[in-house]
PDB file of C-alpha atoms in Angstrom:
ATOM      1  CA  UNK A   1     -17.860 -38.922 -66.351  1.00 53.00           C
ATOM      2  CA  UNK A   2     -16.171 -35.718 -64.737  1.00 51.00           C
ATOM      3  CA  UNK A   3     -16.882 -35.743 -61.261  1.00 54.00           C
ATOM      4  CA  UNK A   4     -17.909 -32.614 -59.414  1.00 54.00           C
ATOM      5  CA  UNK A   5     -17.496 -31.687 -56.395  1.00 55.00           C
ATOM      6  CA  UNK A   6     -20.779 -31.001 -53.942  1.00 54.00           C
ATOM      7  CA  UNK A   7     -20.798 -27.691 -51.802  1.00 53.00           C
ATOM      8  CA  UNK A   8     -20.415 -28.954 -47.990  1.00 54.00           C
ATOM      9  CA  UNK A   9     -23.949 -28.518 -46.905  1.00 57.00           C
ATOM     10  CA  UNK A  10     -24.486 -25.491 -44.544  1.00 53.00           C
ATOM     11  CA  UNK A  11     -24.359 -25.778 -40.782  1.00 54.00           C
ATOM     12  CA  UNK A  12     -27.377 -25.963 -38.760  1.00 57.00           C
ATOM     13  CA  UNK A  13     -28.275 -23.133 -36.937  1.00 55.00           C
ATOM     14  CA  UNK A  14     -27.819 -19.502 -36.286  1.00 57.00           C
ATOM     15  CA  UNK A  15     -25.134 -17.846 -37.623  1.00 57.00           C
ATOM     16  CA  UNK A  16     -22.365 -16.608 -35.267  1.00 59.00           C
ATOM     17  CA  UNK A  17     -23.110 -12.789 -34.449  1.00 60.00           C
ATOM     18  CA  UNK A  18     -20.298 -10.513 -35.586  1.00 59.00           C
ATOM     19  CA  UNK A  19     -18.056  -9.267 -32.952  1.00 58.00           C
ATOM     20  CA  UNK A  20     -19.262  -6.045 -31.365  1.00 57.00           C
ATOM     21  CA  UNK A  21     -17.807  -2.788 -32.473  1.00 55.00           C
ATOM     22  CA  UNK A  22     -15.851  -1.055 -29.678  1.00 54.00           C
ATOM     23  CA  UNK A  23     -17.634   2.214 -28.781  1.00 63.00           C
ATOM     24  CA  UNK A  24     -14.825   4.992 -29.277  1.00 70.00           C
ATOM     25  CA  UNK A  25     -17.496   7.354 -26.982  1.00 75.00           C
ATOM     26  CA  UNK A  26     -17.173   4.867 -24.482  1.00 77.00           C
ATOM     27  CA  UNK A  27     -13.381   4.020 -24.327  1.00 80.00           C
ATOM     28  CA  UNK A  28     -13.158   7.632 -24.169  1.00 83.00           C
ATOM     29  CA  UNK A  29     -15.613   8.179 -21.568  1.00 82.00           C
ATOM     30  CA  UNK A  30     -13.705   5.694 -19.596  1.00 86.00           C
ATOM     31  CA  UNK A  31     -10.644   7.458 -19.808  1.00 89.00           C
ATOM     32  CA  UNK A  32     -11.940  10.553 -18.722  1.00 88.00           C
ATOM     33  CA  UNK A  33     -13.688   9.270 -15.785  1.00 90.00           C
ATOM     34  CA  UNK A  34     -10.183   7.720 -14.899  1.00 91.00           C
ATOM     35  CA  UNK A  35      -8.317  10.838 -15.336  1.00 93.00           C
ATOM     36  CA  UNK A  36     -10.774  12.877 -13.035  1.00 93.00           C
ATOM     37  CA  UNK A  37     -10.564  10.148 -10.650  1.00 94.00           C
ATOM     38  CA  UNK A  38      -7.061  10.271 -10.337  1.00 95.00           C
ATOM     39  CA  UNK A  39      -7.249  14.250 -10.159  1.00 95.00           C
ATOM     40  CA  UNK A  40     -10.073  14.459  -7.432  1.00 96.00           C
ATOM     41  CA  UNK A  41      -7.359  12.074  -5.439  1.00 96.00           C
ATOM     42  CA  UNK A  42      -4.795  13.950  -5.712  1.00 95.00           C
ATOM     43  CA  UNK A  43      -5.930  17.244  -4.985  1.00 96.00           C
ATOM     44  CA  UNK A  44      -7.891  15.979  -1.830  1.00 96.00           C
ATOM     45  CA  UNK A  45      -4.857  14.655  -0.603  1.00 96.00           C
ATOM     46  CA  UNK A  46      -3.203  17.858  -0.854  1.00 96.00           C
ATOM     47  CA  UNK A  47      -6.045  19.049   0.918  1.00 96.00           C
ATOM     48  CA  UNK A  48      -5.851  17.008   3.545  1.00 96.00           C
ATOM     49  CA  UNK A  49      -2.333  17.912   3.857  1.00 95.00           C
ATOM     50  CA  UNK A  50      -3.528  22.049   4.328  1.00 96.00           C
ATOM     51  CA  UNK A  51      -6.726  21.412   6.642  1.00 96.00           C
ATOM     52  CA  UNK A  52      -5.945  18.083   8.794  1.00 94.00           C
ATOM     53  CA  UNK A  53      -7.238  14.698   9.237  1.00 93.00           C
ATOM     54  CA  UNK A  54     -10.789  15.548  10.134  1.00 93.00           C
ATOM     55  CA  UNK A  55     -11.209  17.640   7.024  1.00 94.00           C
ATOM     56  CA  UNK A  56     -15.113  16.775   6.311  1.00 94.00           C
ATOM     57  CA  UNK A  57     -16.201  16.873   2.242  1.00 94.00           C
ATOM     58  CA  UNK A  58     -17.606  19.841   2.054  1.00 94.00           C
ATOM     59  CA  UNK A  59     -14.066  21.410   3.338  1.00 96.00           C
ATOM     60  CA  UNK A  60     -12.479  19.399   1.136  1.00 96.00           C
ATOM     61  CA  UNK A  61     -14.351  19.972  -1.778  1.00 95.00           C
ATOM     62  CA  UNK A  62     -13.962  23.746  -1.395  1.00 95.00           C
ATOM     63  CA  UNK A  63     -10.688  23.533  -1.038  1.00 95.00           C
ATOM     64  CA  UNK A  64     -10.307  21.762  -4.316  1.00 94.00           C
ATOM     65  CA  UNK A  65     -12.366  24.362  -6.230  1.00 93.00           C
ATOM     66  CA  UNK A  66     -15.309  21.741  -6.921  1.00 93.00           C
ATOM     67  CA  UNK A  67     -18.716  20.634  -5.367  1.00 93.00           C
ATOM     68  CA  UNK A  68     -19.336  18.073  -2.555  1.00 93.00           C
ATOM     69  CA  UNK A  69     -21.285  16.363  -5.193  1.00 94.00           C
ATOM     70  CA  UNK A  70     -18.197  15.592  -6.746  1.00 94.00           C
ATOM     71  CA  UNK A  71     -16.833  13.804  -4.642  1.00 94.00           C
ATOM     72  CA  UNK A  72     -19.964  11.753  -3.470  1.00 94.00           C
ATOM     73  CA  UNK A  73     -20.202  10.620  -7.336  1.00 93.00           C
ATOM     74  CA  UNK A  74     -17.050   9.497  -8.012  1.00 94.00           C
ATOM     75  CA  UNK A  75     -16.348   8.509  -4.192  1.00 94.00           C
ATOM     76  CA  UNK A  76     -19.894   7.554  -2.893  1.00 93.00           C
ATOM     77  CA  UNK A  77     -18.794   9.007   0.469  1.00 92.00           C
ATOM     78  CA  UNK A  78     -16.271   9.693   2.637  1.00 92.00           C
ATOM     79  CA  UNK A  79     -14.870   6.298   3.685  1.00 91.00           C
ATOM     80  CA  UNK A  80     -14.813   5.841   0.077  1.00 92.00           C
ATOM     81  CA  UNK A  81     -12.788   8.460  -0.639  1.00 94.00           C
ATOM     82  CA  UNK A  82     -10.553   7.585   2.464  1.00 93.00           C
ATOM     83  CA  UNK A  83      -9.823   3.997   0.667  1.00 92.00           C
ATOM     84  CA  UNK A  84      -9.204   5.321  -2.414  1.00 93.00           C
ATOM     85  CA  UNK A  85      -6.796   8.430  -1.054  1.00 94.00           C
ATOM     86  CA  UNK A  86      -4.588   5.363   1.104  1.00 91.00           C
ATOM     87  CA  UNK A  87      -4.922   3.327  -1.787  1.00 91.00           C
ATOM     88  CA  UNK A  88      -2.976   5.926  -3.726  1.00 92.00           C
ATOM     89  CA  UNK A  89      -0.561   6.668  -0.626  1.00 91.00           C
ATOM     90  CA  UNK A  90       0.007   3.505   0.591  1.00 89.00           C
ATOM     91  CA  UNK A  91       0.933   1.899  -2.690  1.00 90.00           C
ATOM     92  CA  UNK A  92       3.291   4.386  -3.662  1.00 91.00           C
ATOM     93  CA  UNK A  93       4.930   4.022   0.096  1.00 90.00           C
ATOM     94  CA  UNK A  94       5.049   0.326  -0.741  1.00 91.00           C
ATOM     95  CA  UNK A  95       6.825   0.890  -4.065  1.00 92.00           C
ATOM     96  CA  UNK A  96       9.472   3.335  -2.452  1.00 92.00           C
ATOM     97  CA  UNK A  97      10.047   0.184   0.467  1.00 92.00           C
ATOM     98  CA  UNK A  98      10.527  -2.149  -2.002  1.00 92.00           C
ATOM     99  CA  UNK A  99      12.354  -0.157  -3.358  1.00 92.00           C
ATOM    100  CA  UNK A 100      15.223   0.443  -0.562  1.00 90.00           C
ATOM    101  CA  UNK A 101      14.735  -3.386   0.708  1.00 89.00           C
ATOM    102  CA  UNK A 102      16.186  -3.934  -3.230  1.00 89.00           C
ATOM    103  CA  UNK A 103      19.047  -2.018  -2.719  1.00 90.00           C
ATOM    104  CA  UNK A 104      20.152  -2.483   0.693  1.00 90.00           C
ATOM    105  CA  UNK A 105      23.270  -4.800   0.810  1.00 89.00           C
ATOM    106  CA  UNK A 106      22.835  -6.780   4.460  1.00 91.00           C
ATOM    107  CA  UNK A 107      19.849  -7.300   6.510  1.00 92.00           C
ATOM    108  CA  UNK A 108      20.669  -4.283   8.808  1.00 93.00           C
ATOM    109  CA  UNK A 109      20.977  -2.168   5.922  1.00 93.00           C
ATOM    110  CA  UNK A 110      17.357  -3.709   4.721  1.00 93.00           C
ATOM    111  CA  UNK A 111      16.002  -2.323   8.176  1.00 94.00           C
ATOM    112  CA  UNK A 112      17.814   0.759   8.062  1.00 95.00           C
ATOM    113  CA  UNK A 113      16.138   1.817   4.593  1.00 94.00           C
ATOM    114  CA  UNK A 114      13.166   0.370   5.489  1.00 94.00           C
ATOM    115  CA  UNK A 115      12.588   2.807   8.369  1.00 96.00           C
ATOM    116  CA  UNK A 116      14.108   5.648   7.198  1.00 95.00           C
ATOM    117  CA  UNK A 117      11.633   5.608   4.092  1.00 94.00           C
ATOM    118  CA  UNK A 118       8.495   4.510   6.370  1.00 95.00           C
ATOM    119  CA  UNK A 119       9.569   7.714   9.218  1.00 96.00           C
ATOM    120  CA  UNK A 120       9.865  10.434   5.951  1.00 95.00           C
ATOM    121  CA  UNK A 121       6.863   9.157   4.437  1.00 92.00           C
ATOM    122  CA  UNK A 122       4.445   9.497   7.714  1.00 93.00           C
ATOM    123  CA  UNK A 123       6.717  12.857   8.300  1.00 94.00           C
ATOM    124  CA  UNK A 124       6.586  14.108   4.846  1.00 93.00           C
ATOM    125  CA  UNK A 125       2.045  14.209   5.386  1.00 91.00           C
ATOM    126  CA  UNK A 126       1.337  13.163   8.711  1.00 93.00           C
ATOM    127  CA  UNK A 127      -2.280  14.837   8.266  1.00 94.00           C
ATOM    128  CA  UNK A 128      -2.875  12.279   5.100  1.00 94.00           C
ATOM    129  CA  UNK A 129      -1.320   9.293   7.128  1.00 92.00           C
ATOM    130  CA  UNK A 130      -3.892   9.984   9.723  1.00 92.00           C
ATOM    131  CA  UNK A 131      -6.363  10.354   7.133  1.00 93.00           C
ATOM    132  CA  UNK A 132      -5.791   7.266   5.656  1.00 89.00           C
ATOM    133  CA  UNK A 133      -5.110   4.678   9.338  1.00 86.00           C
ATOM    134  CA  UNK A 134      -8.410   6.203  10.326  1.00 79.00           C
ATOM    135  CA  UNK A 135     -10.664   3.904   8.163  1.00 70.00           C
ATOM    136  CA  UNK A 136     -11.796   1.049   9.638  1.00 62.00           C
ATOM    137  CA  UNK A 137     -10.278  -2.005   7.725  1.00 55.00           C
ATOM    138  CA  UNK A 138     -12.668  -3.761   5.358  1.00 57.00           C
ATOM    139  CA  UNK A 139     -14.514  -6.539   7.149  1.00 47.00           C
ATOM    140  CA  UNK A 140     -15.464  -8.688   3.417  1.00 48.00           C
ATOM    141  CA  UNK A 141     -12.695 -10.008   2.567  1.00 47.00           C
ATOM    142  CA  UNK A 142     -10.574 -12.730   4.528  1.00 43.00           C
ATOM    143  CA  UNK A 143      -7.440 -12.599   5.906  1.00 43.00           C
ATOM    144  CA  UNK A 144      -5.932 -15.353   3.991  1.00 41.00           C
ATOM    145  CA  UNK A 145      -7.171 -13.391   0.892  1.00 44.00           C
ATOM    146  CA  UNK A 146      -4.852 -10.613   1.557  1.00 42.00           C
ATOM    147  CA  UNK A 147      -1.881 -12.600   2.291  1.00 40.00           C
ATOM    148  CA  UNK A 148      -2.279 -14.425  -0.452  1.00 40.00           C
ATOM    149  CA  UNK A 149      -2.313 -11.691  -3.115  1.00 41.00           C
ATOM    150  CA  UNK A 150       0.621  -9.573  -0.868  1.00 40.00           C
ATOM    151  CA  UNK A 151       2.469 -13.316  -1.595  1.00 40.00           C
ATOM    152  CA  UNK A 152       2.030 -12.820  -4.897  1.00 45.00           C
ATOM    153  CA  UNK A 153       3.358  -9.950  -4.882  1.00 45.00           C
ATOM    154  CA  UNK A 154       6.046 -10.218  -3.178  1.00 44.00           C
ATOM    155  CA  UNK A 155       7.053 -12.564  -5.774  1.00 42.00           C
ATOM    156  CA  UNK A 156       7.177  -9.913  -9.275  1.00 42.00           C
ATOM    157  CA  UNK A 157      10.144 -10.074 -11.133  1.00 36.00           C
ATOM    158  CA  UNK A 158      13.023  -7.492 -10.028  1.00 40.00           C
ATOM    159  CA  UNK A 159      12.400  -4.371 -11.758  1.00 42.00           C
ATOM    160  CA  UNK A 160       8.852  -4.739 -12.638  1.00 40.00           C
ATOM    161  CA  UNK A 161       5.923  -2.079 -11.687  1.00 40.00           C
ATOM    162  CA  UNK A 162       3.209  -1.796  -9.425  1.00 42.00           C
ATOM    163  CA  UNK A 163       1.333   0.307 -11.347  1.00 41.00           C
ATOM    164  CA  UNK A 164       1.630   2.832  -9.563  1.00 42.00           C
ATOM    165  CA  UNK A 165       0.939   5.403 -12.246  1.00 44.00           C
ATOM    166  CA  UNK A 166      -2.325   3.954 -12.865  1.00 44.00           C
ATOM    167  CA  UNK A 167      -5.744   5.277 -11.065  1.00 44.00           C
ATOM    168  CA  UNK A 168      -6.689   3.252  -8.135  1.00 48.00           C
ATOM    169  CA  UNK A 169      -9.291   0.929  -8.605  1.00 44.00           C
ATOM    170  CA  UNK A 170     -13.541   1.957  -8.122  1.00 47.00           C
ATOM    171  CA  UNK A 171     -15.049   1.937  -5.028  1.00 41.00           C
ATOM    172  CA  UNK A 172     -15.199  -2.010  -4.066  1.00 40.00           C
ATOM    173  CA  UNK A 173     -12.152  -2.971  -5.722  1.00 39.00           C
ATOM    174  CA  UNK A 174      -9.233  -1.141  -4.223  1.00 42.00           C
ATOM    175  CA  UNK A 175      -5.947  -2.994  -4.296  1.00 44.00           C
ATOM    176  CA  UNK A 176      -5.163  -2.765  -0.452  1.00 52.00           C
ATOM    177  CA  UNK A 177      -5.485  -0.309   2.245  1.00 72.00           C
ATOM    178  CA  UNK A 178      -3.170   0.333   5.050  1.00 79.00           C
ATOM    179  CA  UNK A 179      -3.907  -3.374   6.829  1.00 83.00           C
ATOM    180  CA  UNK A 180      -2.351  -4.694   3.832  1.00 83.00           C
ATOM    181  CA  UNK A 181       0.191  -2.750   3.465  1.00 87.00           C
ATOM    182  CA  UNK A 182       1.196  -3.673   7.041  1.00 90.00           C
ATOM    183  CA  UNK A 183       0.936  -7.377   5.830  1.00 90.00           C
ATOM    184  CA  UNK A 184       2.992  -6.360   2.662  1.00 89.00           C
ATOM    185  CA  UNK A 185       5.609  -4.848   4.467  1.00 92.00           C
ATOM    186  CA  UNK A 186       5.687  -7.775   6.844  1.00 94.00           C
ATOM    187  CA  UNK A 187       6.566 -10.041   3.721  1.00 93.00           C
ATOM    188  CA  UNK A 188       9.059  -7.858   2.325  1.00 92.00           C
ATOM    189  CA  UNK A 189      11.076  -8.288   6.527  1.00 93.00           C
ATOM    190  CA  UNK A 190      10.742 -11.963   6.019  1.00 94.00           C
ATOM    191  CA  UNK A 191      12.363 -11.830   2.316  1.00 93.00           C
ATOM    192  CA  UNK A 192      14.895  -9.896   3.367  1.00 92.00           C
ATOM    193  CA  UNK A 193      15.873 -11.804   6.545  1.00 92.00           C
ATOM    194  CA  UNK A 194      15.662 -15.111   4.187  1.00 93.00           C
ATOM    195  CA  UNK A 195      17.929 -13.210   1.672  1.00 91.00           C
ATOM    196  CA  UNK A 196      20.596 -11.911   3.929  1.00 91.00           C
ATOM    197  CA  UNK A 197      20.503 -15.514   6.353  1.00 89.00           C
ATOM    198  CA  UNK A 198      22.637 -18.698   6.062  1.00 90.00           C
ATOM    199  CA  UNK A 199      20.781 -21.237   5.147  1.00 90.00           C
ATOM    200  CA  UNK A 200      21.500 -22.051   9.015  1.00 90.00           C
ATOM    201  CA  UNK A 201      20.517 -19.579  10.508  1.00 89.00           C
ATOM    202  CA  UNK A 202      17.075 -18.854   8.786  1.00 93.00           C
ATOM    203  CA  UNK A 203      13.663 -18.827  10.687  1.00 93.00           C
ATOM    204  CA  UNK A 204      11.493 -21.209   8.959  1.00 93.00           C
ATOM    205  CA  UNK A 205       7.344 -20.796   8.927  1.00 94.00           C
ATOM    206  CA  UNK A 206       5.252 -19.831  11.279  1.00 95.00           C
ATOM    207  CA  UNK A 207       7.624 -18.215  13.591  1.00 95.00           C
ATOM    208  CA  UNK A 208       9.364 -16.520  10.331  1.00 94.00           C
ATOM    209  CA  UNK A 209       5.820 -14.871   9.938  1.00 94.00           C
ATOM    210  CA  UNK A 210       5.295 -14.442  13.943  1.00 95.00           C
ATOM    211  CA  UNK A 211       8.768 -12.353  14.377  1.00 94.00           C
ATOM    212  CA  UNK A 212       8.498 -10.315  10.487  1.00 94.00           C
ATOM    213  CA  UNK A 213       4.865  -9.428  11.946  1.00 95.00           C
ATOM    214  CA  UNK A 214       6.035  -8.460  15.344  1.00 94.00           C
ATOM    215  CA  UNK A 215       8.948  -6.319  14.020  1.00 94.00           C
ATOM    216  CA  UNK A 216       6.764  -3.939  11.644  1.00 95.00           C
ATOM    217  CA  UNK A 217       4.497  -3.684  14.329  1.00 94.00           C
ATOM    218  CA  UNK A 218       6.969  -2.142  16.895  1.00 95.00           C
ATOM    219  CA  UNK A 219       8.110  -0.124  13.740  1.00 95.00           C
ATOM    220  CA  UNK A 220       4.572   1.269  12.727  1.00 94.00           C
ATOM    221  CA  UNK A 221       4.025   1.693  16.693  1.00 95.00           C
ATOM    222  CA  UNK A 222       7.051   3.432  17.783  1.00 96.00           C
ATOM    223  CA  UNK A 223       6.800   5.589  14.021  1.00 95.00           C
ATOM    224  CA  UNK A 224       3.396   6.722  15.047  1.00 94.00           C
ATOM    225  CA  UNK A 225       4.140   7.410  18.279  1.00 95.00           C
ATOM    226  CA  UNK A 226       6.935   9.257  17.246  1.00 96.00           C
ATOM    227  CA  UNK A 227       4.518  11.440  14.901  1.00 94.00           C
ATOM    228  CA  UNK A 228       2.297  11.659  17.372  1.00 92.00           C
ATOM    229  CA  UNK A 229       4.712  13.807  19.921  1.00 93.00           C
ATOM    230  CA  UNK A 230       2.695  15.838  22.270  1.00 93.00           C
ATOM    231  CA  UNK A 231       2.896  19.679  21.525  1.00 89.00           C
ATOM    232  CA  UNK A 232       5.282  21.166  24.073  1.00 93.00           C
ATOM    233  CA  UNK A 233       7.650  18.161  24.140  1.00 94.00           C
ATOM    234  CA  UNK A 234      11.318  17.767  22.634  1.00 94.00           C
ATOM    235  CA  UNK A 235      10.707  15.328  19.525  1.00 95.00           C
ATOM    236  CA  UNK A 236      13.929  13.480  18.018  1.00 96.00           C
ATOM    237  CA  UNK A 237      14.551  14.043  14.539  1.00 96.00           C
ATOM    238  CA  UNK A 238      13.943  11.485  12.258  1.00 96.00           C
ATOM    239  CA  UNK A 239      17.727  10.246  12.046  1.00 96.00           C
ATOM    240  CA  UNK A 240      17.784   9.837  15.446  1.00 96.00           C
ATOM    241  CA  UNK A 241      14.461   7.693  15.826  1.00 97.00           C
ATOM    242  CA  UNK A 242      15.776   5.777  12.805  1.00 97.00           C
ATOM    243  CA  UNK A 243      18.107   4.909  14.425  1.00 95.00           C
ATOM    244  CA  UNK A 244      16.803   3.568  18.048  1.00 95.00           C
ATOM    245  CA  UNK A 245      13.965   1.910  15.978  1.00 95.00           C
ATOM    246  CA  UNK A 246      16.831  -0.070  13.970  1.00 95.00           C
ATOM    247  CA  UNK A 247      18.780  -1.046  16.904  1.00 93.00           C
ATOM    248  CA  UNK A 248      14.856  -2.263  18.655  1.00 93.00           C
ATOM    249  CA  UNK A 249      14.372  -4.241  15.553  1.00 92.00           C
ATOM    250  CA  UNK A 250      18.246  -5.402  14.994  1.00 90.00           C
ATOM    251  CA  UNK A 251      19.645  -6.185  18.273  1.00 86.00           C
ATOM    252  CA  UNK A 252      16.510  -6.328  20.595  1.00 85.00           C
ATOM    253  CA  UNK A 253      14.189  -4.626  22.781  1.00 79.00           C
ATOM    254  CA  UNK A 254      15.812  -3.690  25.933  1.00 73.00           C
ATOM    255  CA  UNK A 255      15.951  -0.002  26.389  1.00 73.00           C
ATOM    256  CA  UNK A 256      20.034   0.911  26.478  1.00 67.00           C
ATOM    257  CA  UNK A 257      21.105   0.609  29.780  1.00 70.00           C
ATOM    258  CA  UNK A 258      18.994  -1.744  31.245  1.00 69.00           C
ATOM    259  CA  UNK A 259      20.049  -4.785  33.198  1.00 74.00           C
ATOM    260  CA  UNK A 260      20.242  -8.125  31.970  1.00 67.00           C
ATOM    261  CA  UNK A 261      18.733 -10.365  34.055  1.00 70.00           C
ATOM    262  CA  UNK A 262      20.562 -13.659  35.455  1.00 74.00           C
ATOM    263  CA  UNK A 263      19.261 -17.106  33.437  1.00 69.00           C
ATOM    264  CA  UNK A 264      17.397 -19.092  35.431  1.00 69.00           C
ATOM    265  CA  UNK A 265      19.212 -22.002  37.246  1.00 68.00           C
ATOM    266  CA  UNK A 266      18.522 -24.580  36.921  1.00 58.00           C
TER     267      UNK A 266
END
């Protein structure tokens, strides 16, 4: 007898749901919204730039050619608009740091660049810098958080983007702000110092972290103190602050001149 084969019998239960068809409107719609996004950012920033620090919506919004409403939409107010303005300063910044640290060739060269870049970048819009450091860091999400993505990366391949190109994040999810750009910073000191050390001569953890910390903040101090020049007095040009803020970081913190005191005896 020929034997014939029995259909396998059919599965119990529903069939699987087709995949969902990817709404074109929607993918679009995204897009747009992105674009605008990116757009509203930049041109309050430029704003910013023209009317000052304290610019309020409303002036910004005018000066952009749009509504306040605008803005509150895509922004939900001003703090959120802050974020997302240092979001799209501070990264780029970063990028341009990162940048220099890469192509420096010794650790006082690292400094040197470092500076220099950090001094024409606060220079370059001190009225968006302001705007930016003015925001009170977010208080939801740890510490350890933040160092732990800035590890991360810290640790990209050579040669590979940021995204910097790319529209920040919504409201809620922003990359970093400027606390973490501090902390980012702070990493890229410590990489450098453990690049351009002997193996002998390297700080290991915690006081590697204590002194990288210490250093950017004398440089973020001194930088926007240095910005922050009353009117009416002499301010040194940026080569020349560069320069006393490398040999502060580099050699130590005694103003020139100043006595050494004796060791103790002992």
């Amino acid at each position: 007898m020929k034997h014939v084969d029995t259909p396998e019998p059919a599965p119990e239960g529903p069939a699987p749901e087709p995949a969902p068809a990817v709404d074109g409107r929607s993918s679009r719609w995204a897009r747009h919204r992105a674009q605008r996004r990116i757009e509203l950012i930049r041109t309050a920033r430029s704003a910013v730039d023209e009317l000052g620090a304290q610019a309020s919506m409303e002036e910004i919004a005018s000066a952009c050619k749009t509504s306040k409403s605008v803005y509150y939409r895509y922004f939900g107010d001003k703090a959120g608009l802050q974020r997302a303005v240092g979001e799209y300063t501070v990264t780029r910044m970063r990028d341009r740091l990162e940048e220099a640290a890469r192509a420096a060739g010794s650790f006082e060269d690292t400094v040197e660049a470092m500076v220099a870049e950090y001094l024409l970048s606060i220079e370059r819009s001190a009225p968006v810098y302001r705007f930016v450091v003015a925001l009170p860091p977010e208080t939801g999400r740890a510490r350890h958080e933040r160092h732990r993505a800035e590890r991360g990366r810290g640790e990209r391949a050579r040669g590979e983007r940021s995204g910097a190109d790319e529209a920040p994040a919504e409201s809620g999810g922003e990359r970093y702000g400027i606390q973490e750009f501090v902390e980012s910073v702070t990493a890229l000191l410590a990489q450098a110092h453990v690049r351009h050390s002997p193996a002998a001569h390297r700080l290991a953890e915690p006081v590697l972290g204590y002194w990288a910390a210490s250093t950017i903040g004398m440089v973020r101090g001194a930088g926007e103190a240095w910005m922050s020049t009353p009117a009416g007095t002499e301010r040194l040009s940026r080569e020349r602050m560069t320069e006393l803020i490398v040999g502060w970081a580099v050699d130590g913190l005694r103003p020139p001149g100043a006595p050494v005191p004796e060791p103790p005896s002992t």
